[in-house]
Coordinates of C-alpha atoms and ligand atoms in Angstrom, one line a residue:
M135 CA 0.2 0.0 -0.1
K136 CA 2.8 2.4 0.7
F137 CA 4.5 1.8 -2.8
F138 CA 1.0 3.5 -4.0
T139 CA 0.2 5.7 -1.4
I140 CA 3.2 8.3 -2.2
P141 CA 2.6 8.6 -5.9
L142 CA -1.2 8.9 -5.2
L143 CA -0.5 11.7 -3.3
L144 CA 1.4 13.7 -5.4
L145 CA -0.5 13.0 -8.2
T146 CA -3.5 15.3 -5.8
I147 CA -1.2 17.5 -5.5
S148 CA -0.3 18.5 -8.8
I149 CA -4.2 18.3 -10.1
F150 CA -5.1 20.5 -7.3
A151 CA -2.3 22.6 -8.3
Q152 CA -3.7 22.7 -11.8
K153 CA -7.2 23.3 -11.1
D154 CA -6.0 26.4 -8.6
A155 CA -4.2 28.0 -11.6
K156 CA -7.3 26.8 -13.6
Y157 CA -9.6 28.8 -11.3
S158 CA -7.1 31.6 -10.1
T159 CA -8.7 35.2 -10.0
H160 CA -7.7 38.0 -11.8
F161 CA -7.1 39.5 -8.5
E162 CA -4.3 36.7 -7.7
K163 CA -2.4 36.6 -10.8
G164 CA -2.0 40.4 -10.5
N165 CA 0.5 42.1 -8.5
G166 CA -2.2 42.3 -5.4
N167 CA -3.4 45.6 -6.7
Q168 CA -5.3 44.6 -9.7
T169 CA -9.1 44.6 -9.6
A170 CA -11.0 42.4 -11.9
T171 CA -13.0 44.5 -15.0
Y172 CA -16.9 43.7 -15.1
Q173 CA -16.3 42.0 -18.5
E174 CA -13.5 39.7 -16.5
T175 CA -15.5 39.0 -13.4
I176 CA -19.0 37.7 -15.3
A177 CA -16.6 35.3 -17.5
Y178 CA -15.0 34.2 -14.4
Y179 CA -18.3 33.3 -13.1
S180 CA -19.6 31.8 -16.4
L181 CA -16.1 29.4 -16.4
L182 CA -16.9 28.3 -12.5
A183 CA -21.0 28.2 -13.6
K184 CA -19.6 25.9 -16.4
D185 CA -17.6 23.6 -14.8
F186 CA -19.5 23.1 -11.2
A187 CA -22.7 21.7 -11.0
S188 CA -23.2 23.6 -7.4
I189 CA -23.2 26.6 -8.7
K190 CA -25.6 28.4 -11.3
M191 CA -25.6 31.9 -12.3
I192 CA -28.7 33.6 -14.3
E193 CA -29.5 37.0 -15.4
M194 CA -31.7 39.0 -13.9
G195 CA -33.2 42.1 -15.3
A196 CA -31.7 45.2 -17.0
T197 CA -29.5 47.7 -15.9
D198 CA -29.0 51.9 -16.8
S199 CA -25.9 51.1 -18.7
G200 CA -27.7 48.4 -21.0
D201 CA -25.6 45.6 -19.7
P202 CA -27.9 42.1 -17.5
L203 CA -27.9 42.2 -14.0
H204 CA -26.6 38.5 -12.9
L205 CA -26.8 36.6 -9.5
V206 CA -24.4 33.8 -9.2
I207 CA -26.1 31.4 -6.4
F208 CA -23.9 28.5 -4.4
N209 CA -25.9 25.2 -3.7
P210 CA -23.8 21.8 -2.9
E211 CA -27.3 20.0 -3.0
K212 CA -27.3 21.8 -7.4
S213 CA -30.9 22.7 -6.9
F214 CA -31.3 26.4 -7.5
D215 CA -35.5 26.8 -7.3
L216 CA -35.2 30.3 -5.5
D217 CA -38.8 29.8 -4.2
K218 CA -37.7 25.9 -2.5
I219 CA -33.9 27.0 -1.0
Q220 CA -35.6 29.5 1.2
K221 CA -37.8 27.0 2.6
N222 CA -35.0 24.4 3.9
K223 CA -32.0 26.8 4.2
A224 CA -30.9 30.0 5.1
V225 CA -29.6 32.4 2.3
L226 CA -27.0 34.9 2.4
L227 CA -27.2 37.6 -0.4
I228 CA -24.1 39.6 -1.3
N229 CA -24.0 42.8 -3.3
N230 CA -20.8 43.6 -4.6
G231 CA -19.8 46.9 -6.7
I232 CA -22.3 49.0 -5.7
H233 CA -19.9 51.8 -5.3
A234 CA -17.9 50.4 -8.9
G235 CA -14.7 52.3 -7.3
E236 CA -14.8 50.2 -3.9
P237 CA -14.3 47.0 -5.8
D238 CA -13.1 44.7 -2.6
G239 CA -16.1 42.6 -2.5
I240 CA -16.0 41.7 -6.5
D241 CA -12.8 40.5 -6.3
A242 CA -13.5 38.8 -2.7
T243 CA -16.6 36.8 -3.5
M244 CA -15.3 35.8 -6.8
Q245 CA -12.4 33.9 -4.7
L246 CA -15.0 33.1 -2.0
F247 CA -17.5 31.3 -4.9
R248 CA -14.3 29.5 -6.1
D249 CA -13.6 28.3 -2.8
L250 CA -16.8 26.7 -2.0
A251 CA -16.9 25.1 -5.1
L252 CA -13.2 23.1 -4.7
G253 CA -14.5 22.6 -1.3
K254 CA -11.2 24.6 -0.2
I255 CA -13.1 26.3 2.8
K256 CA -15.8 24.1 5.0
I257 CA -19.4 24.2 2.9
P258 CA -22.1 25.1 4.3
K259 CA -24.6 22.6 4.9
N260 CA -27.5 25.1 5.9
T261 CA -26.9 28.3 3.9
V262 CA -26.9 28.9 0.3
V263 CA -24.8 31.8 -0.5
S264 CA -26.0 34.0 -3.6
T265 CA -24.0 37.0 -5.2
I266 CA -24.7 40.0 -7.4
P267 CA -21.2 40.1 -9.0
V268 CA -21.3 43.8 -10.2
Y269 CA -24.4 45.6 -9.3
N270 CA -23.1 49.0 -10.8
I271 CA -22.2 47.8 -14.1
G272 CA -22.1 51.2 -15.5
G273 CA -19.8 52.5 -12.9
A274 CA -17.6 50.1 -13.7
L275 CA -17.6 50.0 -17.2
N276 CA -16.4 53.8 -16.3
R277 CA -12.6 53.0 -15.2
N278 CA -10.2 55.6 -14.1
S279 CA -7.3 55.7 -11.8
N280 CA -8.5 59.2 -9.8
S281 CA -11.9 59.2 -8.6
R282 CA -11.3 57.9 -5.5
A283 CA -9.1 60.3 -4.4
N284 CA -8.0 59.5 -0.9
Q285 CA -8.0 55.5 -1.6
D286 CA -4.9 52.9 -1.7
G287 CA -5.4 50.9 -4.6
P288 CA -6.5 48.9 -6.6
E289 CA -4.3 50.4 -9.5
I290 CA -8.1 51.0 -11.8
Y291 CA -11.6 50.8 -10.7
G292 CA -15.1 51.8 -12.0
F293 CA -16.6 54.9 -10.9
R294 CA -19.3 55.4 -8.0
G295 CA -22.3 56.7 -10.3
N296 CA -24.1 54.4 -12.2
G297 CA -24.4 54.8 -15.9
R298 CA -27.0 58.1 -15.4
N299 CA -25.0 58.6 -12.5
Y300 CA -26.8 57.9 -9.6
D301 CA -25.6 56.3 -6.2
L302 CA -27.3 53.0 -6.3
N303 CA -27.1 53.2 -2.8
R304 CA -29.5 56.0 -2.5
D305 CA -32.3 54.7 -5.0
F306 CA -33.6 51.7 -2.5
I307 CA -36.9 53.5 -2.3
K308 CA -37.0 55.8 -5.1
S309 CA -36.1 53.3 -7.4
D310 CA -35.1 55.5 -10.1
T311 CA -32.7 53.2 -12.1
R312 CA -33.0 49.7 -14.2
N313 CA -31.0 48.5 -11.4
M314 CA -32.9 49.0 -8.4
K315 CA -36.0 47.8 -10.4
S316 CA -33.5 44.4 -10.8
F317 CA -32.6 44.2 -7.7
T318 CA -36.3 43.8 -6.4
E319 CA -36.8 41.2 -8.6
I320 CA -33.7 39.4 -7.0
F321 CA -34.3 40.1 -3.4
H322 CA -37.7 39.3 -3.2
K323 CA -36.7 36.2 -5.1
L324 CA -34.5 34.9 -2.9
N325 CA -36.0 36.3 0.1
P326 CA -32.2 36.4 2.0
D327 CA -31.9 35.7 5.7
V328 CA -29.0 37.9 5.5
F329 CA -27.7 40.7 3.7
I330 CA -24.0 42.0 2.9
D331 CA -23.7 45.3 1.3
N332 CA -19.5 45.2 0.1
H333 CA -17.8 49.3 0.1
V334 CA -14.5 51.0 1.4
S335 CA -15.1 53.5 3.6
N336 CA -13.7 57.3 3.5
G337 CA -12.9 59.0 6.6
A338 CA -10.6 59.0 9.4
D339 CA -7.3 57.1 9.7
Y340 CA -7.0 54.5 12.7
Q341 CA -5.3 51.0 12.8
Y342 CA -8.6 48.8 11.2
K343 CA -8.6 47.3 8.0
L344 CA -12.1 46.0 8.7
T345 CA -15.1 48.8 9.8
Y346 CA -19.1 47.2 9.6
I347 CA -22.2 48.8 9.7
M348 CA -24.5 46.6 11.2
T349 CA -28.1 47.8 10.3
Q350 CA -29.8 49.9 13.5
Q351 CA -30.9 47.4 15.6
N352 CA -34.1 49.9 17.1
Q353 CA -35.1 50.3 13.3
L354 CA -34.8 46.9 12.3
G355 CA -37.4 45.8 15.4
S356 CA -37.4 44.5 18.7
V357 CA -37.1 40.6 18.1
L358 CA -33.9 40.6 15.1
G359 CA -32.5 43.7 16.6
T360 CA -31.9 42.6 20.3
Y361 CA -30.8 39.4 17.9
L362 CA -28.4 40.9 15.8
D363 CA -26.7 43.6 18.5
G364 CA -26.7 41.1 21.3
E365 CA -25.7 37.8 19.5
M366 CA -25.1 37.7 15.9
M367 CA -23.4 40.7 15.6
P368 CA -20.7 39.8 18.7
S369 CA -20.1 36.0 17.7
I370 CA -19.4 37.7 13.9
V371 CA -16.4 40.2 15.2
L372 CA -15.1 37.7 18.3
D373 CA -14.8 35.1 14.9
L374 CA -12.6 38.0 13.3
Q375 CA -11.2 38.5 16.5
K376 CA -9.6 34.9 16.6
K377 CA -8.5 35.2 12.7
N378 CA -6.7 38.3 13.8
I379 CA -8.7 40.8 12.6
P380 CA -9.8 43.3 14.9
T381 CA -12.7 44.9 13.8
T382 CA -15.2 48.6 14.5
P383 CA -18.4 49.7 13.9
Y384 CA -18.3 52.1 10.8
V385 CA -16.0 55.2 12.2
N386 CA -18.9 58.0 11.9
A387 CA -17.2 60.7 12.8
F388 CA -16.1 62.7 9.9
S389 CA -15.9 66.4 10.7
E390 CA -13.9 65.0 14.3
T391 CA -11.0 62.4 14.9
P392 CA -12.8 59.4 16.5
D393 CA -10.8 59.4 19.9
N394 CA -14.1 61.0 21.2
G395 CA -16.4 58.9 20.7
F396 CA -18.8 58.6 17.7
A397 CA -22.6 57.2 17.5
Q398 CA -23.8 54.6 14.9
F399 CA -25.1 55.2 11.6
F400 CA -28.7 55.0 10.7
D401 CA -29.4 53.6 7.5
S402 CA -32.3 54.7 6.8
P403 CA -34.4 52.8 4.1
R404 CA -32.7 55.0 1.2
Y405 CA -29.7 53.1 1.9
S406 CA -29.0 49.2 0.7
T407 CA -29.7 48.1 4.2
G408 CA -31.9 49.9 5.2
Y409 CA -34.3 48.8 2.7
T410 CA -33.2 44.9 4.0
S411 CA -34.7 46.2 7.0
L412 CA -37.9 46.7 5.8
F413 CA -38.1 42.7 4.9
N414 CA -36.7 41.9 8.2
T415 CA -33.6 41.2 6.3
I416 CA -30.4 41.3 8.7
G417 CA -28.0 43.5 6.8
F418 CA -24.5 44.3 6.9
V419 CA -22.0 47.3 5.2
V420 CA -18.4 46.1 5.1
E421 CA -16.6 49.1 4.6
T422 CA -12.7 48.2 4.7
H423 CA -10.5 51.3 5.0
M424 CA -9.4 52.9 2.7
L425 CA -5.6 53.6 3.5
K426 CA -5.0 50.0 4.1
K427 CA -3.4 48.1 1.0
Y428 CA -5.9 46.8 -1.9
A429 CA -4.9 42.7 -1.2
D430 CA -5.3 43.4 3.0
R431 CA -8.9 44.8 2.2
V432 CA -10.0 42.2 0.0
K433 CA -8.7 39.0 2.3
V434 CA -10.5 40.5 5.6
T435 CA -13.7 41.5 3.1
Y436 CA -13.3 37.3 2.6
E437 CA -13.1 36.6 5.9
Y438 CA -16.3 39.0 7.4
M439 CA -18.1 37.1 4.4
T440 CA -16.7 33.4 5.9
S441 CA -17.3 34.3 9.5
T442 CA -20.6 35.5 8.6
I443 CA -21.1 32.3 7.0
D444 CA -20.3 30.2 9.7
F445 CA -22.5 31.8 11.8
M446 CA -25.5 31.6 9.4
D447 CA -24.9 27.8 9.1
A448 CA -24.7 27.2 12.7
N449 CA -27.8 29.2 14.0
Y450 CA -30.3 29.1 10.4
Q451 CA -33.4 28.1 12.3
K452 CA -32.8 30.7 15.0
I453 CA -32.4 33.5 12.6
K454 CA -35.7 32.4 11.1
Q455 CA -37.4 31.9 13.8
K456 CA -36.0 35.4 14.7
R457 CA -37.0 36.5 11.4
S458 CA -40.6 35.6 11.4
K459 CA -41.1 36.7 15.0
N460 CA -39.8 40.0 14.6
E461 CA -42.3 40.2 11.6
E462 CA -45.4 39.6 13.9
Q463 CA -44.9 42.4 16.3
F464 CA -45.7 45.2 13.3
E465 CA -49.6 45.0 13.2
P466 CA -52.9 47.0 12.5
R467 CA -53.9 49.5 15.4
K468 CA -50.6 49.4 17.1
S469 CA -48.3 52.1 17.0
Y470 CA -45.0 52.6 14.7
T471 CA -42.3 54.8 15.1
I472 CA -41.7 56.8 12.0
K473 CA -38.8 59.0 13.3
W474 CA -35.9 58.0 15.7
Q475 CA -33.5 60.3 17.0
L476 CA -29.8 59.5 18.2
D477 CA -30.2 58.2 22.1
T478 CA -27.4 60.5 24.0
T479 CA -28.1 59.2 27.3
K480 CA -27.6 55.8 26.3
V481 CA -23.6 55.6 26.1
S482 CA -21.4 52.6 25.7
K483 CA -17.9 51.7 25.2
F484 CA -15.7 50.2 23.8
S485 CA -11.9 49.7 23.5
F486 CA -10.8 51.8 20.3
L487 CA -7.3 51.0 18.2
G488 CA -6.3 54.8 16.7
F489 CA -3.8 56.7 15.7
E490 CA -2.9 59.9 17.3
A491 CA -4.0 63.2 15.4
G492 CA -2.7 66.7 15.8
R493 CA -2.9 69.9 13.6
K494 CA 0.2 71.6 11.9
K495 CA 0.7 74.4 9.1
S496 CA -0.9 72.9 5.7
E497 CA 1.5 73.4 3.0
A498 CA -1.9 73.5 0.4
T499 CA -3.7 76.0 1.7
S500 CA -2.9 79.3 4.4
G501 CA -4.6 77.2 7.3
D502 CA -3.7 74.6 9.6
R503 CA -4.5 70.9 8.5
L504 CA -5.3 67.3 10.7
F505 CA -2.9 64.7 10.4
Y506 CA -3.0 61.1 12.0
D507 CA 0.3 60.2 13.4
R508 CA 0.8 56.6 12.3
A509 CA 3.9 56.5 15.0
K510 CA 1.3 56.7 17.6
P511 CA -0.9 53.9 17.6
F512 CA -3.1 54.4 20.5
E513 CA -5.6 51.9 22.1
K514 CA -8.4 54.1 24.4
E515 CA -11.7 53.4 25.4
I516 CA -14.4 55.8 23.7
P517 CA -17.5 56.7 23.8
Y518 CA -20.0 55.0 21.4
L519 CA -23.9 55.9 21.2
K520 CA -25.7 52.9 19.7
E521 CA -29.2 53.3 20.6
Y522 CA -31.6 55.6 18.7
K523 CA -35.3 56.5 20.4
S524 CA -38.4 56.7 19.1
V525 CA -39.7 60.5 18.4
K526 CA -42.9 60.5 16.6
E527 CA -45.0 57.1 16.2
I528 CA -48.4 56.7 14.3
T529 CA -51.0 54.3 14.4
I530 CA -50.9 51.3 12.0
P531 CA -53.9 51.4 10.1
T532 CA -56.2 48.6 8.9
A533 CA -55.2 49.5 5.3
Y534 CA -54.3 52.4 2.7
I535 CA -56.5 52.8 0.0
I536 CA -54.6 54.4 -3.1
P537 CA -56.2 55.7 -6.1
K538 CA -55.2 54.2 -9.6
A539 CA -54.0 57.3 -11.1
F540 CA -51.2 56.8 -9.0
W541 CA -49.6 54.0 -11.1
N542 CA -46.3 55.1 -10.2
V543 CA -47.1 54.1 -6.5
I544 CA -48.6 50.6 -7.3
D545 CA -46.1 49.8 -9.7
L546 CA -43.5 50.0 -6.8
L547 CA -45.8 48.3 -4.5
K548 CA -46.1 45.4 -7.0
S549 CA -43.1 44.6 -7.6
N550 CA -41.9 44.7 -4.4
K551 CA -44.5 41.9 -3.6
I552 CA -47.0 44.0 -1.6
A553 CA -50.1 42.0 -2.1
Y554 CA -53.6 44.5 -2.0
T555 CA -57.2 43.7 -3.5
Q556 CA -59.0 46.7 -6.0
L557 CA -62.3 48.0 -5.3
K558 CA -65.3 46.6 -7.2
K559 CA -67.6 49.2 -7.2
D560 CA -67.7 52.5 -6.5
S561 CA -67.7 53.2 -3.3
L562 CA -68.2 55.8 0.0
I563 CA -65.6 55.0 2.8
E564 CA -64.6 56.2 5.8
V565 CA -60.8 56.9 6.2
E566 CA -58.6 59.2 7.9
S567 CA -57.2 62.3 5.2
Y568 CA -54.0 63.8 5.7
K569 CA -53.4 67.4 4.7
I570 CA -49.5 68.3 4.5
A571 CA -49.1 71.2 6.3
D572 CA -45.7 71.9 6.5
F573 CA -42.1 70.6 4.7
K574 CA -39.0 72.0 4.3
T575 CA -36.8 71.3 0.7
S576 CA -33.6 70.6 -0.3
S577 CA -31.9 74.0 -2.1
S578 CA -29.5 71.7 -3.9
A579 CA -30.2 68.6 -6.2
Y580 CA -29.9 65.1 -4.1
E581 CA -30.3 62.2 -6.2
G582 CA -32.0 63.0 -9.3
H583 CA -34.3 64.9 -7.2
Y584 CA -35.1 68.5 -5.0
I585 CA -35.4 66.1 -1.2
H586 CA -38.5 67.2 1.5
R587 CA -37.9 66.8 4.8
D588 CA -39.3 67.8 8.3
T589 CA -42.9 67.0 6.8
K590 CA -45.9 67.3 8.9
I591 CA -49.2 67.1 8.4
S592 CA -52.8 67.3 9.7
S593 CA -55.3 64.8 9.7
K594 CA -59.0 64.4 9.9
K595 CA -61.4 62.0 9.5
E596 CA -64.0 61.7 6.5
K597 CA -66.0 59.5 4.1
L598 CA -65.1 59.9 0.6
A599 CA -65.8 58.6 -2.7
F600 CA -63.6 56.0 -4.2
A601 CA -63.7 55.0 -8.0
K602 CA -64.0 51.1 -8.9
G603 CA -60.7 49.7 -9.3
D604 CA -58.9 51.8 -6.7
Y605 CA -56.7 49.8 -4.7
V606 CA -57.1 48.7 -1.4
V607 CA -53.8 47.6 0.4
A608 CA -54.1 45.7 3.8
T609 CA -51.4 46.6 6.3
E610 CA -51.6 43.0 7.6
Q611 CA -49.0 41.4 5.2
K612 CA -45.0 40.8 5.4
G613 CA -44.2 44.2 3.7
I614 CA -45.8 46.2 6.4
K615 CA -42.9 48.3 7.4
Y616 CA -42.3 48.6 3.6
L617 CA -45.8 50.2 3.2
L618 CA -45.5 52.3 6.7
E619 CA -42.2 53.7 5.7
T620 CA -43.1 54.4 1.9
L621 CA -46.4 56.1 2.2
E622 CA -47.0 57.8 5.9
P623 CA -45.4 61.0 4.4
E624 CA -43.4 62.0 7.7
G625 CA -41.2 58.9 7.2
I626 CA -37.6 60.0 6.4
D627 CA -37.3 58.0 3.0
S628 CA -41.2 58.2 2.3
F629 CA -42.4 58.9 -1.2
F630 CA -43.8 62.1 -0.5
N631 CA -40.1 62.7 0.9
W632 CA -39.1 61.7 -2.7
N633 CA -41.0 63.8 -4.6
F634 CA -43.6 61.6 -6.0
F635 CA -46.3 64.0 -4.6
D636 CA -45.4 67.0 -5.8
T637 CA -48.3 68.0 -7.8
M638 CA -50.3 68.4 -4.9
L639 CA -48.1 71.0 -3.8
Q640 CA -48.7 73.5 -6.6
Q641 CA -52.5 74.7 -6.9
K642 CA -53.8 74.5 -10.5
E643 CA -56.3 76.8 -10.5
G644 CA -57.0 80.7 -9.2
Y645 CA -59.2 83.7 -9.8
S646 CA -58.9 87.7 -11.0
D647 CA -59.0 89.6 -7.7
Y648 CA -61.7 91.9 -9.3
V649 CA -63.8 89.1 -10.9
F650 CA -63.5 87.5 -7.0
E651 CA -64.4 90.6 -4.8
D652 CA -67.9 90.6 -5.8
T653 CA -68.4 86.7 -5.2
A654 CA -66.7 87.0 -1.5
A655 CA -68.4 89.7 -0.5
Q656 CA -71.3 87.4 -1.3
I657 CA -70.0 84.5 0.4
L658 CA -69.2 86.6 3.9
K659 CA -72.5 88.1 3.6
D660 CA -74.2 84.3 3.2
N661 CA -72.3 83.1 6.2
P662 CA -71.7 85.3 9.5
K663 CA -69.9 82.4 11.1
L664 CA -67.2 82.7 8.4
K665 CA -67.1 86.8 8.0
A666 CA -67.4 86.9 12.4
E667 CA -63.8 84.2 11.7
L668 CA -62.1 87.1 9.1
D669 CA -62.9 89.8 11.8
Q670 CA -61.7 87.8 14.2
K671 CA -58.5 87.1 12.6
K672 CA -57.9 90.7 11.2
K673 CA -58.0 91.9 15.0
Q674 CA -55.4 89.8 15.8
D675 CA -53.1 89.8 13.4
P676 CA -52.3 93.6 12.2
K677 CA -50.2 92.4 9.0
F678 CA -53.5 90.1 7.8
A679 CA -55.6 93.3 8.8
N680 CA -53.4 95.9 6.2
N681 CA -53.2 93.1 3.1
P682 CA -56.4 93.7 1.7
Q683 CA -54.8 90.7 -1.0
V684 CA -54.0 88.0 1.8
Q685 CA -57.6 88.8 3.0
L686 CA -59.4 87.9 0.0
E687 CA -57.0 84.9 -1.0
W688 CA -58.3 84.2 2.6
V689 CA -61.7 84.1 1.5
Y690 CA -61.4 82.0 -1.3
K691 CA -59.1 79.2 0.7
H692 CA -62.3 78.9 2.5
S693 CA -64.5 79.2 -0.5
V694 CA -65.6 75.9 -2.2
Y695 CA -64.1 77.7 -5.2
Y696 CA -60.6 76.7 -3.8
E697 CA -59.6 72.9 -5.2
K698 CA -59.3 70.1 -2.4
A699 CA -56.7 68.7 -4.2
H700 CA -54.1 71.2 -3.1
L701 CA -52.0 70.3 -0.3
Q702 CA -54.0 67.2 0.4
Y703 CA -52.2 63.5 0.5
P704 CA -53.5 61.8 -1.6
I705 CA -53.1 58.3 -0.4
Y706 CA -55.7 57.4 2.6
R707 CA -56.1 55.7 6.1
V708 CA -58.4 52.9 6.7
L709 CA -58.5 52.6 10.1
Ligands
LIG1080 ZN1 -19.4 52.9 -0.4

């Protein structure tokens, strides 16, 4: 036997060596500072899918650039029925290159899928791993060496904006791009239990190669949030620590140095993990540090993914249970937090690995400049604020009624797998209606919009006529948080704030003063109560009393001539 063993072993090693060479990635073949192009990435996954029955690549819809979005799935059981997969196993979705200038995840995930297929690492039994190899294809095609001014490699990389210059990591609610429409389809088909979005950070200097954002636990919901913050995140952090990869929560301190502490990043629904949290999916953003060597960044991104897979595989049933329990806590007639604020009274501490910072005279400008002294590393306890408190709650309605004219809203609900019915006949229905009472608008363009904020509403109960075919959307469904965050105007990323209803903010009809004067006089004659109100206002408000035009407008706005649609929020609540 001994006689045969040694040559067989050598033969095996040599076959593996050949296989290894065949499946080396572009990054591995290069000098460690080079990332695969979009075409090389897709060609690589095509090779894996051709050679390994455990890997499948599927085209999943369009992107703004004109190229299709791909989804790659690894399942050692070689089954790729997306509906069935979710029932028996935990599903991880890894998104890469949403900011194409931050390609660490693109290269790390190619290695991960190859290592899974070859069995070079432990193959998960209870977890299916899937990835979007390159999400921002338009950005990845727009390669350059300069747009990441503060980043140490790779040599050439893609651009942050997509084919139409959208930042795709702000597009998850407004869904302006084809990329997002295709992502929505992938996301709901997979219904991933865990989601990872791979990035590279900007900002301060410190010792860590890897920082992470976990989706904000209070916003996620108490069941899943407590589990994520108390069990899952600490386990992944500990596992990385064992691999000699110290980590820190995303260093959310842009204007100052981090040694005075910082707060957890609040990932509202416009961001990838804020969106996935609406469907009770646990989301992480990996943010490697831009000043670390590219090869080190790819390595820690790889390790973050394997640590997450290991945790998921050991805890897949618990994760699934917590997800469904989390979903159950949002119910009609219960209250729901529509606005969160950092709770500065709850401070936790952790040991931070930083560099001492100082100021010196700038050689470029006339001012002083900040610098970090890498010769002076430190480890010290710093305050960390990670709790957000509810500052505004609403009562969850049993349903929303959406007039069929708002097809743009209906289309988005449909693509997010929201269930609905339609009125079978014209109907009078008792609803709560909102008027937009106040809002502020950004003075500069933001992601193709002039976004609103600080929106306030006034509400009243009334019986209104709805038409046959109008949509009734019950809130008791899986997408309840998506409905609340998009349809309640006060939500930070509501459709209202993203300009979906700006046509309601503009009055379409008006009057000529000289014509309406006679009508106004008649209105006041016929309505002594209104006249008394007008007189009272004149007494209390001297500015109003001295402005006849404003008085006439007041009468108009209190008359039947004033159009109902102005400032009327067109989606109604059934309580
Ligand atoms: Zn990024």
